[in-house]
Coordinates of C-alpha atoms in Angstrom, one line a residue:
M58 CA 89.6 -84.5 -112.0
A59 CA 88.9 -87.8 -110.4
L60 CA 85.5 -88.4 -109.0
K61 CA 84.9 -90.1 -105.6
S62 CA 82.2 -92.6 -105.6
Q63 CA 79.6 -92.2 -102.8
R64 CA 78.0 -95.1 -101.0
P65 CA 74.4 -94.8 -100.4
P66 CA 73.3 -94.5 -96.7
S67 CA 72.6 -97.7 -95.0
A68 CA 69.0 -98.5 -93.8
P69 CA 68.3 -98.5 -90.0
S70 CA 68.3 -101.8 -88.2
V71 CA 65.3 -103.4 -86.7
D72 CA 66.6 -103.2 -83.1
S73 CA 67.2 -99.5 -83.5
E74 CA 63.6 -98.9 -84.5
W75 CA 62.1 -100.9 -81.6
S76 CA 64.3 -98.9 -79.2
L77 CA 63.0 -95.5 -80.4
T78 CA 59.4 -96.8 -80.3
G79 CA 59.8 -97.9 -76.6
R80 CA 61.2 -94.6 -75.5
S81 CA 58.3 -92.7 -77.1
S82 CA 55.8 -95.0 -75.5
R83 CA 57.2 -94.5 -72.1
A84 CA 57.2 -90.7 -72.4
Q85 CA 53.6 -90.8 -73.4
D86 CA 52.8 -92.9 -70.4
V87 CA 54.6 -90.4 -68.1
R88 CA 52.8 -87.6 -69.7
S89 CA 49.5 -89.4 -69.4
Q90 CA 50.2 -90.1 -65.7
L91 CA 51.1 -86.5 -65.1
L92 CA 47.9 -85.4 -66.8
E93 CA 45.9 -87.8 -64.8
Q94 CA 47.5 -86.7 -61.6
K95 CA 46.9 -83.0 -62.6
L96 CA 43.3 -83.8 -63.4
K97 CA 42.9 -85.6 -60.1
D98 CA 44.5 -82.6 -58.3
L99 CA 42.3 -80.2 -60.1
D100 CA 39.2 -82.3 -59.3
E101 CA 40.2 -82.4 -55.7
E102 CA 40.8 -78.7 -55.7
L103 CA 37.5 -78.1 -57.4
V104 CA 35.7 -80.2 -54.8
R105 CA 37.6 -78.4 -52.1
E106 CA 36.7 -75.0 -53.6
R107 CA 33.2 -76.1 -54.1
R108 CA 33.0 -77.2 -50.5
I109 CA 34.5 -73.9 -49.3
G110 CA 32.0 -72.0 -51.5
V111 CA 29.1 -74.1 -50.1
A112 CA 30.3 -73.5 -46.6
M113 CA 30.8 -69.8 -47.2
R114 CA 27.3 -69.6 -48.7
E115 CA 25.7 -71.5 -45.9
V116 CA 27.5 -69.4 -43.3
G117 CA 26.4 -66.2 -45.2
L118 CA 22.8 -67.5 -45.3
A119 CA 23.1 -68.3 -41.6
L120 CA 23.9 -64.6 -40.9
G121 CA 20.5 -63.7 -42.3
T122 CA 18.5 -66.3 -40.5
T123 CA 19.6 -65.6 -36.9
L124 CA 21.4 -63.1 -34.8
D125 CA 21.4 -65.2 -31.6
L126 CA 25.1 -65.6 -30.8
D127 CA 24.9 -69.1 -29.3
E128 CA 22.9 -70.5 -32.2
L129 CA 25.1 -68.7 -34.7
L130 CA 28.4 -70.1 -33.2
N131 CA 27.0 -73.6 -33.2
L132 CA 26.0 -73.3 -36.8
I133 CA 29.5 -71.8 -37.8
L134 CA 31.3 -74.6 -36.0
A135 CA 29.3 -77.3 -37.8
K136 CA 30.0 -75.7 -41.2
I137 CA 33.8 -75.4 -40.4
T138 CA 33.9 -79.0 -39.3
D139 CA 32.4 -80.1 -42.6
A140 CA 34.5 -77.7 -44.8
V141 CA 37.9 -78.9 -43.5
E142 CA 36.8 -82.5 -42.8
A143 CA 37.9 -82.1 -39.2
D144 CA 36.9 -84.5 -36.4
R145 CA 36.5 -81.6 -33.9
A146 CA 36.3 -77.8 -34.1
T147 CA 36.7 -75.3 -31.4
L148 CA 35.8 -71.6 -31.4
Y149 CA 37.4 -69.4 -28.8
L150 CA 36.2 -65.9 -28.0
L151 CA 38.1 -63.3 -25.9
D152 CA 35.9 -62.2 -23.0
G153 CA 36.1 -59.1 -20.9
K154 CA 38.6 -60.7 -18.5
G155 CA 41.1 -61.3 -21.4
E156 CA 40.5 -65.1 -21.4
L157 CA 39.5 -67.4 -24.2
V158 CA 36.1 -68.9 -23.8
S159 CA 35.6 -71.8 -26.1
R160 CA 32.7 -73.6 -27.7
V161 CA 33.7 -77.1 -28.7
M162 CA 31.8 -79.0 -31.4
Q163 CA 32.2 -82.8 -31.4
G164 CA 29.8 -85.3 -32.6
G165 CA 27.1 -82.7 -33.1
Q166 CA 27.3 -81.6 -29.4
S167 CA 28.6 -78.3 -28.1
R168 CA 30.6 -77.9 -24.9
Q169 CA 32.4 -74.9 -23.2
L170 CA 36.1 -74.5 -22.2
R171 CA 38.2 -71.7 -20.8
L172 CA 41.8 -70.9 -21.7
K173 CA 44.2 -68.2 -20.8
V174 CA 45.9 -66.2 -23.6
G175 CA 49.3 -67.7 -24.4
Q176 CA 48.2 -71.1 -23.0
G177 CA 48.1 -74.0 -25.5
I178 CA 48.1 -73.8 -29.3
A179 CA 44.9 -71.6 -29.4
G180 CA 46.4 -69.3 -26.7
A181 CA 49.5 -68.9 -28.7
V182 CA 47.5 -67.9 -31.8
A183 CA 45.5 -65.4 -29.7
Q184 CA 48.7 -63.9 -28.4
T185 CA 50.6 -63.7 -31.8
S186 CA 47.5 -63.3 -34.1
K187 CA 49.2 -65.8 -36.5
T188 CA 48.1 -69.1 -38.0
L189 CA 49.6 -72.3 -36.5
L190 CA 49.6 -75.7 -38.3
V191 CA 50.9 -78.5 -36.1
N192 CA 50.9 -82.1 -37.4
D193 CA 52.8 -83.6 -34.4
P194 CA 51.3 -81.8 -31.4
Y195 CA 52.7 -84.1 -28.7
N196 CA 56.2 -83.0 -29.7
D197 CA 55.2 -79.3 -29.6
P198 CA 55.9 -77.7 -26.2
R199 CA 52.9 -75.4 -26.6
F200 CA 50.5 -78.3 -26.8
N201 CA 48.5 -79.0 -23.6
P202 CA 47.5 -82.7 -23.5
A203 CA 45.3 -82.3 -20.5
P204 CA 42.0 -82.0 -22.5
D205 CA 42.9 -85.2 -24.4
L206 CA 43.3 -87.0 -21.1
A207 CA 40.1 -85.5 -19.7
F208 CA 38.0 -86.5 -22.7
N209 CA 39.8 -89.7 -23.6
Y210 CA 40.9 -88.3 -27.0
R211 CA 44.1 -88.4 -29.1
T212 CA 45.1 -85.3 -31.1
R213 CA 47.1 -86.0 -34.2
S214 CA 47.1 -82.7 -36.0
I215 CA 46.0 -79.1 -35.1
L216 CA 45.1 -76.1 -37.3
A217 CA 44.4 -72.8 -35.6
V218 CA 43.7 -69.4 -37.2
P219 CA 43.0 -66.0 -35.5
M220 CA 39.6 -64.3 -35.8
K221 CA 39.9 -60.6 -36.5
N222 CA 37.2 -58.0 -36.6
H223 CA 36.8 -55.1 -39.1
L224 CA 39.4 -53.1 -37.1
G225 CA 42.0 -55.9 -37.5
R226 CA 41.8 -56.7 -33.7
T227 CA 41.9 -60.4 -32.7
I228 CA 38.6 -61.3 -31.1
G229 CA 39.1 -65.1 -30.9
V230 CA 40.6 -68.3 -32.4
V231 CA 39.2 -71.1 -34.6
Q232 CA 40.9 -74.4 -34.0
V233 CA 40.3 -77.7 -35.8
L234 CA 41.7 -81.1 -34.8
N235 CA 42.4 -84.4 -36.6
K236 CA 41.5 -84.1 -40.3
K237 CA 39.7 -87.3 -41.3
T238 CA 41.7 -87.8 -44.6
G239 CA 45.2 -87.1 -43.2
P240 CA 47.1 -84.1 -41.8
F241 CA 46.0 -80.6 -42.3
N242 CA 47.7 -78.6 -45.1
D243 CA 48.0 -75.1 -46.5
H244 CA 44.8 -75.4 -48.4
D245 CA 43.0 -76.2 -45.2
A246 CA 44.6 -73.2 -43.6
I247 CA 43.3 -70.9 -46.4
T248 CA 39.8 -72.5 -46.1
L249 CA 39.8 -72.1 -42.3
A250 CA 41.0 -68.5 -42.6
A251 CA 38.2 -67.6 -45.0
L252 CA 35.6 -69.2 -42.8
S253 CA 37.0 -67.5 -39.7
T254 CA 36.6 -64.2 -41.5
Q255 CA 33.0 -65.0 -42.1
A256 CA 32.7 -66.1 -38.4
S257 CA 34.2 -62.8 -37.3
I258 CA 31.7 -60.8 -39.4
A259 CA 28.9 -62.9 -37.9
I260 CA 30.0 -62.5 -34.4
D261 CA 30.5 -58.7 -34.9
N262 CA 27.0 -58.4 -36.3
S263 CA 25.5 -60.5 -33.6
R264 CA 27.3 -58.6 -30.8
L265 CA 26.2 -55.3 -32.4
F266 CA 22.6 -56.5 -32.6
L267 CA 22.8 -57.7 -29.0
S268 CA 24.3 -54.4 -27.9
V269 CA 21.5 -52.5 -29.7
T270 CA 18.9 -54.8 -28.4
Q271 CA 20.3 -54.4 -24.9
K272 CA 20.4 -50.6 -25.2
N273 CA 16.9 -50.6 -26.5
A274 CA 15.8 -52.8 -23.6
E275 CA 17.6 -50.4 -21.2
L276 CA 15.9 -47.4 -22.9
L277 CA 12.5 -49.1 -22.6
D278 CA 13.2 -49.7 -18.9
I279 CA 14.2 -46.1 -18.4
K280 CA 11.2 -44.9 -20.4
E281 CA 8.9 -47.1 -18.2
Q282 CA 10.6 -45.7 -15.1
L283 CA 10.2 -42.2 -16.3
E284 CA 6.6 -42.8 -17.1
H285 CA 6.1 -44.2 -13.6
R286 CA 7.9 -41.1 -12.1
V287 CA 5.7 -38.8 -14.2
R288 CA 2.6 -40.7 -13.2
D289 CA 3.6 -40.5 -9.6
L290 CA 4.4 -36.8 -9.9
K291 CA 1.1 -36.1 -11.6
L292 CA -0.7 -38.1 -8.9
L293 CA 1.1 -36.1 -6.2
F294 CA 0.2 -32.9 -7.9
D295 CA -3.5 -33.9 -8.3
L296 CA -3.6 -35.1 -4.7
E297 CA -2.1 -31.8 -3.4
S298 CA -4.6 -29.9 -5.5
A299 CA -7.6 -32.0 -4.3
M300 CA -6.4 -31.8 -0.6
G301 CA -5.7 -28.1 -0.9
R302 CA -9.2 -27.4 -2.0
A303 CA -10.7 -29.4 0.9
T304 CA -12.3 -27.5 3.7
S305 CA -13.4 -30.5 5.7
L306 CA -12.3 -34.1 6.3
E307 CA -15.1 -35.5 4.0
E308 CA -14.1 -33.2 1.2
L309 CA -10.5 -34.4 1.6
F310 CA -11.7 -38.0 1.6
T311 CA -13.7 -37.4 -1.6
G312 CA -10.7 -35.8 -3.4
V313 CA -8.2 -38.4 -2.4
L314 CA -10.5 -41.4 -3.2
T315 CA -11.4 -39.9 -6.6
E316 CA -7.7 -39.8 -7.5
A317 CA -7.1 -43.3 -6.1
L318 CA -9.9 -44.7 -8.2
R319 CA -8.8 -42.9 -11.3
T320 CA -5.1 -44.0 -11.2
S321 CA -5.6 -47.6 -9.9
G322 CA -8.5 -48.8 -12.0
A323 CA -10.3 -50.1 -8.9
T324 CA -14.1 -50.3 -8.8
A325 CA -14.3 -49.0 -5.2
A326 CA -12.0 -47.2 -2.6
A327 CA -12.5 -46.3 1.0
F328 CA -11.1 -44.6 4.0
A329 CA -11.6 -46.4 7.3
M330 CA -11.1 -44.1 10.3
K331 CA -11.1 -44.8 14.0
A332 CA -14.3 -43.3 15.6
G333 CA -14.6 -43.9 19.3
E334 CA -14.7 -47.6 19.9
G335 CA -15.5 -48.4 16.3
I336 CA -14.6 -47.5 12.7
Q337 CA -16.3 -45.1 10.3
L338 CA -16.0 -46.2 6.7
Y339 CA -16.1 -43.6 3.9
M340 CA -16.5 -45.4 0.6
M341 CA -16.6 -44.2 -3.0
F342 CA -17.4 -46.1 -6.2
S343 CA -15.9 -45.6 -9.7
G344 CA -18.1 -43.2 -11.7
D345 CA -20.0 -42.1 -8.5
E346 CA -19.0 -38.8 -6.8
K347 CA -21.0 -39.5 -3.7
L348 CA -19.3 -40.4 -0.4
H349 CA -21.1 -43.3 1.3
R350 CA -20.7 -43.7 5.1
H351 CA -20.9 -47.0 7.0
P352 CA -20.2 -47.7 10.7
L353 CA -18.0 -50.8 11.4
R354 CA -16.8 -52.6 14.4
A355 CA -13.1 -52.2 15.5
G356 CA -11.0 -54.7 13.4
Q357 CA -13.9 -55.5 11.1
G358 CA -13.0 -56.4 7.5
L359 CA -9.7 -56.2 5.7
A360 CA -9.4 -52.4 6.3
G361 CA -10.2 -52.9 10.0
A362 CA -7.5 -55.6 10.1
A363 CA -5.0 -53.3 8.5
I364 CA -5.7 -50.7 11.2
A365 CA -5.5 -53.2 14.0
D366 CA -2.3 -54.9 12.8
G367 CA -0.6 -51.8 11.4
D368 CA 0.4 -53.8 8.3
V369 CA -0.5 -53.7 4.6
I370 CA -3.0 -56.3 3.4
F371 CA -2.6 -57.3 -0.3
T372 CA -4.6 -60.2 -1.6
N373 CA -6.3 -61.3 -4.9
E374 CA -8.0 -64.1 -3.0
P375 CA -9.7 -62.1 -0.2
T376 CA -12.2 -64.8 0.7
T377 CA -9.4 -67.0 2.1
H378 CA -8.0 -64.2 4.3
P379 CA -8.8 -64.5 8.0
A380 CA -10.2 -60.9 8.2
Y381 CA -12.6 -61.4 5.3
E382 CA -16.3 -60.8 6.1
P383 CA -19.2 -61.4 3.7
E384 CA -20.6 -58.0 4.8
T385 CA -18.0 -56.4 2.5
D386 CA -19.7 -58.0 -0.5
D387 CA -22.9 -56.3 0.5
L388 CA -21.2 -52.9 0.9
L389 CA -19.6 -53.3 -2.5
G390 CA -22.7 -54.7 -4.2
Q391 CA -20.6 -57.4 -5.8
K392 CA -18.3 -60.3 -4.8
L393 CA -15.0 -59.1 -3.3
R394 CA -12.2 -60.3 -5.7
G395 CA -9.2 -58.4 -4.5
C396 CA -8.2 -55.8 -1.9
I397 CA -5.2 -53.7 -0.9
A398 CA -5.5 -52.0 2.5
V399 CA -2.7 -49.6 3.8
P400 CA -2.7 -48.2 7.3
L401 CA -2.6 -44.5 7.9
E402 CA 0.0 -43.3 10.5
G403 CA -1.4 -41.1 13.2
E404 CA 0.3 -38.5 15.4
D405 CA 1.4 -41.1 18.0
G406 CA 2.8 -43.5 15.4
D407 CA -0.2 -45.9 15.6
A408 CA -2.7 -46.3 12.8
M409 CA -5.5 -43.8 12.9
G410 CA -7.2 -45.4 10.0
A411 CA -6.6 -47.1 6.6
I412 CA -7.1 -46.5 2.9
A413 CA -8.3 -49.5 0.8
L414 CA -8.9 -50.4 -2.9
Y415 CA -11.4 -53.0 -3.8
N416 CA -11.9 -55.1 -7.0
K417 CA -9.7 -54.0 -9.9
A418 CA -12.1 -53.3 -12.9
R419 CA -12.6 -56.2 -15.2
I420 CA -11.2 -55.7 -18.7
P421 CA -13.4 -57.1 -21.5
G422 CA -11.8 -60.3 -22.9
S423 CA -9.4 -60.8 -20.0
S424 CA -8.7 -64.4 -19.4
P425 CA -8.2 -66.4 -16.2
R426 CA -4.7 -66.9 -14.9
L427 CA -2.7 -69.1 -17.2
G428 CA 0.0 -70.1 -14.7
L429 CA 1.2 -69.7 -11.1
G430 CA 2.4 -66.2 -10.4
A431 CA 1.0 -64.7 -13.6
P432 CA -1.6 -62.1 -12.5
R433 CA -4.6 -61.4 -14.6
E434 CA -5.3 -57.9 -15.9
D435 CA -8.2 -57.6 -13.5
E436 CA -6.1 -58.4 -10.5
F437 CA -4.1 -56.0 -8.3
N438 CA -0.3 -56.1 -8.7
E439 CA 2.8 -54.7 -7.0
E440 CA 2.5 -51.5 -9.0
D441 CA -1.0 -50.9 -7.5
R442 CA 0.4 -51.7 -4.1
A443 CA 3.2 -49.1 -4.5
L444 CA 0.7 -46.6 -5.8
L445 CA -1.6 -46.9 -2.8
L446 CA 1.4 -46.7 -0.4
L447 CA 2.3 -43.3 -2.1
I448 CA -1.3 -42.1 -1.8
A449 CA -1.4 -43.2 1.9
A450 CA 1.8 -41.4 2.8
N451 CA 0.6 -38.1 1.5
A452 CA -3.1 -38.5 2.6
S453 CA -2.1 -39.4 6.2
T454 CA -0.3 -36.1 6.6
A455 CA -3.1 -34.1 5.1
I456 CA -5.7 -35.9 7.3
R457 CA -3.7 -35.2 10.4
L458 CA -3.4 -31.5 9.5
Q459 CA -7.1 -31.3 8.7
M460 CA -8.1 -33.0 11.9
A461 CA -5.8 -30.6 13.9
R462 CA -7.3 -27.6 12.0
E463 CA -10.9 -28.7 12.7
Q464 CA -10.0 -29.3 16.4
R465 CA -8.4 -25.8 16.5
E466 CA -11.5 -24.3 14.9
R467 CA -13.8 -26.0 17.4
E468 CA -11.7 -24.7 20.2
E469 CA -11.6 -21.2 18.7
R470 CA -15.4 -21.3 18.2
L471 CA -16.0 -22.1 21.8
T472 CA -13.6 -19.4 22.8
S473 CA -15.4 -17.0 20.5
I474 CA -18.7 -17.9 22.0
G475 CA -17.3 -17.2 25.4
R476 CA -16.0 -13.9 24.3
L477 CA -19.2 -13.0 22.7
M478 CA -21.1 -13.7 25.9
S479 CA -18.6 -11.7 27.8
G480 CA -19.0 -8.9 25.3
V481 CA -22.8 -8.9 25.6
I482 CA -22.6 -8.8 29.4
H483 CA -20.0 -6.1 29.3
D484 CA -22.0 -4.0 26.8
L485 CA -25.1 -4.3 29.0
K486 CA -23.5 -2.2 31.6
T487 CA -24.2 1.1 29.9
P488 CA -28.0 0.7 29.3
L489 CA -28.5 -1.0 32.7
T490 CA -26.7 1.9 34.4
V491 CA -29.0 4.4 32.6
I492 CA -32.1 2.3 33.4
S493 CA -31.0 2.2 37.1
G494 CA -30.7 6.0 37.1
Y495 CA -34.1 6.6 35.5
V496 CA -35.7 4.1 37.9
Q497 CA -34.2 5.9 40.9
M498 CA -35.4 9.2 39.5
M499 CA -38.9 7.7 39.0
K500 CA -38.9 6.7 42.6
I501 CA -38.3 10.2 43.9
A502 CA -40.4 12.0 41.3
D503 CA -43.7 13.3 42.8
K504 CA -45.4 14.1 39.6
R505 CA -47.0 11.5 37.2
P506 CA -45.9 13.2 33.9
L507 CA -42.3 13.2 35.1
R508 CA -42.4 9.6 36.1
D509 CA -43.9 8.7 32.7
E510 CA -41.1 10.6 31.0
Y511 CA -38.5 8.6 33.0
A512 CA -40.3 5.4 32.2
E513 CA -40.3 6.1 28.5
L514 CA -36.6 6.8 28.6
A515 CA -36.0 3.5 30.5
L516 CA -38.1 1.6 27.9
K517 CA -35.8 3.1 25.2
Q518 CA -32.9 1.6 27.0
F519 CA -34.5 -1.8 26.9
E520 CA -34.9 -1.4 23.1
H521 CA -31.3 -0.5 23.0
I522 CA -30.4 -3.7 24.9
G523 CA -32.4 -5.7 22.4
S524 CA -30.6 -3.9 19.5
M525 CA -27.2 -4.6 21.1
M526 CA -28.0 -8.3 21.4
R527 CA -29.1 -8.5 17.8
D528 CA -25.9 -6.7 16.7
V529 CA -23.7 -9.2 18.5
L530 CA -25.6 -12.2 17.1
E531 CA -25.6 -10.7 13.6
F532 CA -21.9 -10.0 13.9
A533 CA -21.2 -13.6 15.1
R534 CA -23.2 -15.0 12.2
G535 CA -21.7 -12.6 9.6
E536 CA -25.2 -11.1 8.9
R537 CA -26.0 -7.5 7.9
N538 CA -29.4 -6.0 8.7
L539 CA -29.8 -2.2 8.4
L540 CA -32.9 -0.2 9.2
V541 CA -32.0 3.1 7.5
R542 CA -34.4 6.0 8.0
K543 CA -34.3 9.8 8.1
V544 CA -32.8 11.1 11.4
Y545 CA -32.8 14.7 12.7
L546 CA -29.2 15.3 13.6
N547 CA -29.7 17.9 16.4
K548 CA -32.4 15.8 18.1
F549 CA -30.4 12.6 17.8
F550 CA -26.9 13.9 18.8
G551 CA -27.8 17.2 20.7
T552 CA -30.6 15.7 22.8
E553 CA -30.7 11.8 22.9
V554 CA -27.0 11.1 22.8
R555 CA -26.2 14.0 25.2
E556 CA -28.8 12.8 27.7
Q557 CA -27.7 9.2 27.6
L558 CA -23.9 9.9 27.9
T559 CA -23.9 12.8 30.3
T560 CA -24.9 10.7 33.4
Q561 CA -22.7 7.8 32.2
L562 CA -19.5 9.8 31.7
A563 CA -20.0 12.0 34.7
K564 CA -19.5 9.0 37.0
S565 CA -16.0 8.6 35.5
G566 CA -15.2 12.3 35.8
V567 CA -15.4 12.8 32.0
E568 CA -16.8 16.1 30.6
L569 CA -19.0 15.6 27.6
V570 CA -19.0 18.2 24.7
V571 CA -21.5 17.7 21.8
D572 CA -21.0 20.1 18.9
V573 CA -23.7 19.6 16.2
Q574 CA -22.6 22.0 13.5
D575 CA -24.9 20.4 10.9
K576 CA -28.4 20.5 12.2
G577 CA -30.1 19.0 9.2
T578 CA -31.1 15.4 8.5
A579 CA -29.2 12.3 7.5
K580 CA -30.1 8.7 6.7
F581 CA -28.6 5.9 8.8
D582 CA -29.7 3.1 11.2
E583 CA -30.3 5.0 14.4
G584 CA -29.9 2.0 16.7
K585 CA -26.6 0.9 15.2
I586 CA -25.1 4.4 15.2
L587 CA -26.2 4.8 18.8
R588 CA -24.3 1.5 19.4
V589 CA -21.2 3.1 17.8
V590 CA -21.5 6.2 20.0
H591 CA -21.8 4.1 23.2
N592 CA -18.8 1.9 22.3
L593 CA -16.6 4.9 21.5
A594 CA -17.7 6.8 24.6
R595 CA -17.1 3.8 26.9
N596 CA -13.7 3.1 25.4
A597 CA -12.8 6.8 25.9
A598 CA -13.9 6.8 29.5
E599 CA -11.9 3.6 30.2
A600 CA -8.8 5.0 28.5
M601 CA -8.9 8.3 30.4
G602 CA -9.3 6.4 33.7
D603 CA -9.9 7.9 37.1
K604 CA -8.3 11.2 36.3
G605 CA -11.1 12.0 33.9
G606 CA -10.9 14.3 30.9
K607 CA -13.0 15.5 28.0
F608 CA -14.9 13.6 25.4
T609 CA -16.0 15.6 22.4
I610 CA -18.6 14.7 19.7
K611 CA -18.5 16.9 16.6
V612 CA -21.1 16.5 13.8
T613 CA -20.4 18.1 10.3
R614 CA -21.1 17.4 6.7
S615 CA -18.2 17.3 4.2
K616 CA -18.3 18.3 0.5
P617 CA -17.6 15.6 -2.1
R618 CA -13.9 14.8 -2.0
K619 CA -13.8 14.0 -5.8
K620 CA -16.0 14.4 -8.8
G621 CA -19.0 12.2 -8.8
A622 CA -18.8 11.5 -5.1
V623 CA -21.6 12.3 -2.6
P624 CA -21.4 14.4 0.5
E625 CA -20.6 12.6 3.8
L626 CA -21.9 12.9 7.3
V627 CA -18.7 13.3 9.4
V628 CA -18.9 12.5 13.1
S629 CA -15.7 12.7 15.1
F630 CA -15.2 11.4 18.6
S631 CA -12.2 12.8 20.5
D632 CA -10.8 12.2 24.0
T633 CA -7.9 13.5 26.1
G634 CA -6.5 10.1 27.0
P635 CA -3.0 8.7 26.6
G636 CA -3.5 7.4 23.1
I637 CA -3.6 3.9 21.6
P638 CA -0.7 1.5 22.3
K639 CA 1.5 1.1 19.2
E640 CA 1.4 -2.7 19.3
I641 CA -2.4 -2.8 18.6
E642 CA -2.8 0.4 16.5
H643 CA -2.5 -1.4 13.1
R644 CA -5.1 -4.1 14.0
L645 CA -7.4 -2.0 16.2
F646 CA -10.6 -2.9 14.3
Q647 CA -10.0 -6.6 14.2
S648 CA -12.1 -8.9 16.4
F649 CA -10.9 -9.7 20.0
V650 CA -8.1 -7.1 19.9
T651 CA -7.7 -5.4 23.3
S652 CA -5.0 -3.3 25.0
G653 CA -5.1 -5.5 28.1
K654 CA -7.8 -3.6 30.0
K655 CA -9.7 -5.6 32.6
G656 CA -13.0 -7.0 31.2
G657 CA -12.3 -5.9 27.6
T658 CA -13.6 -8.2 24.9
G659 CA -12.0 -6.6 21.8
L660 CA -15.4 -6.6 20.0
G661 CA -16.5 -3.0 20.4
L662 CA -14.4 -1.5 17.7
A663 CA -14.8 -4.5 15.4
I664 CA -18.6 -4.1 15.6
T665 CA -18.1 -0.3 15.1
A666 CA -16.1 -0.9 11.9
R667 CA -18.7 -3.5 10.7
I668 CA -21.6 -0.9 11.2
A669 CA -19.6 1.7 9.3
E670 CA -19.0 -0.7 6.4
E671 CA -22.7 -1.7 6.4
H672 CA -23.6 1.9 5.8
G673 CA -21.1 2.1 2.9
G674 CA -18.9 4.4 5.0
S675 CA -15.7 4.1 7.0
I676 CA -14.1 4.8 10.3
G677 CA -10.6 6.0 10.9
V678 CA -8.4 6.8 13.9
K679 CA -5.6 9.3 14.7
S680 CA -3.7 8.7 17.9
S681 CA -1.2 10.8 19.9
P682 CA 0.0 10.9 23.5
K683 CA -2.5 13.7 24.1
G684 CA -5.6 11.8 22.9
V685 CA -7.4 9.8 20.2
T686 CA -9.8 10.9 17.5
F687 CA -12.1 8.5 15.7
T688 CA -13.8 9.8 12.6
L689 CA -16.9 8.2 11.3
R690 CA -17.9 8.9 7.7
L691 CA -21.4 8.0 6.3
P692 CA -22.2 8.8 2.6
Q693 CA -25.3 11.0 2.2
P694 CA -27.3 11.9 -0.9
K695 CA -26.9 15.5 -2.0
D696 CA -30.5 16.6 -1.4
E697 CA -30.4 15.8 2.2
K698 CA -29.6 18.7 4.5

């Protein structure tokens, strides 16, 4: 077998070695360059991320430092401008009209712009809720160059992102212009989107805070209004209570002024009322329940001027007012510092007086006025003015009613006095008639003992006249004065009453019947019961008229009507007249009630009822077309017969 010889491999040439070495070196250079570029990119990205992180942190910190929307938007715009290295940043917010209202940040200054949705780049973003990156805006049909022309500016690139709230609803747009290091890129879009999210959160929080603050302010206003309403209602209630308790004008003044001082904090208050040609001032001081009276001239002082002019006077510098008079200081006992005077409307529409507040109470530590229009705590304000107007409106009505009531009472008092005089004159007819009869009988009597008897009977009638006058005066004054003593019933009714009434009733054609069934004794005021008898007899004679009739007096004693009661003396008075008219039957025993008879005063039966009540008894009446019966009941102790 033949063997082939092998030639050893040849060694590489020098040129070949240098070629390999060159290629390796170039590859290393490329890798080195790539690594350097990658490191550079990473450094830039790190710087960018750090800048974004710083911006996010600063925006987050800003959320905790302020909730004022304007301040917050300015701060956010400044951070966005720094974060994306923009020359200008604009933040648009959608308003209630659906328009974009912008806040532009340029050179550290903030300006406002308005833009419709769909108009311009920002309007397109608001309409589509999508990010727009435009690096050649002048060739974009959506771009509006008008702002550039207006502000002498050149827009090279635009980045705009939508701002969305927590519900995903677009609430605005953040737009940046002209990046300082070149055109905007996707990294800038990511950065701006992140910051816009923070801005959305900030705006939502601020709006929520402002909404809550506004609601709280509204609630405070409503609370204050309700407190004022409650205060006014309480004042009206207290005024009505005070005025309702008043029985005179001065009591009414005292009640109203007390409430006015309490609610206003004034040191003094007064009513100034017209009185003839002048004014009567009724003044009260805080802490003093006494009503002080001072006469004034017409138009004198601030209250007098309010009456004369019919206008409200409100001043915290009263010494400069034309109506100011130093005498007011003397009345107050101090320098007049402030006054509110409100006229009181009278029946004819003119002022019948005025109500005034003087000198709001000084509060310890209160300072002088710090600026124009800022009232001190010890000065009257519009709230005090409104308060006094409310008091005046209610007080004027009450004063007019009280004045009318007092005038009516004066007229009624005069009328009552006239009726009382008429009643006295009318009631004198009976005893005067009896006296006249006895005097005539004395004239014709030829024996001295008979004349003496007639004289004694006449003197008794004079005593009766005196008793009648006392009864009327006591009735008018509301007094009660009884002279109760033991009376023999047969002598009183069977003799004295019979003798006095027989002649009187005979002239009217009336037959008198006296039936004394109980001939014992009883206790009563003889003079007053005699007055009752004469009143009822006279009324019966007048009721029966010229036709005459019968008048019957029946005296009995009743047994106790219930256990523990005492016996009663029962005296009935019956006539055969036409009865009592239905229209006055239910108020027969009231004062001044008559049935239309000529010369009637309406006092007889009222006095009769008063006498019965004074004795602890009663008087009743039964009426029919055939006559009337009055029944007088007088309680009597059991041991009296």
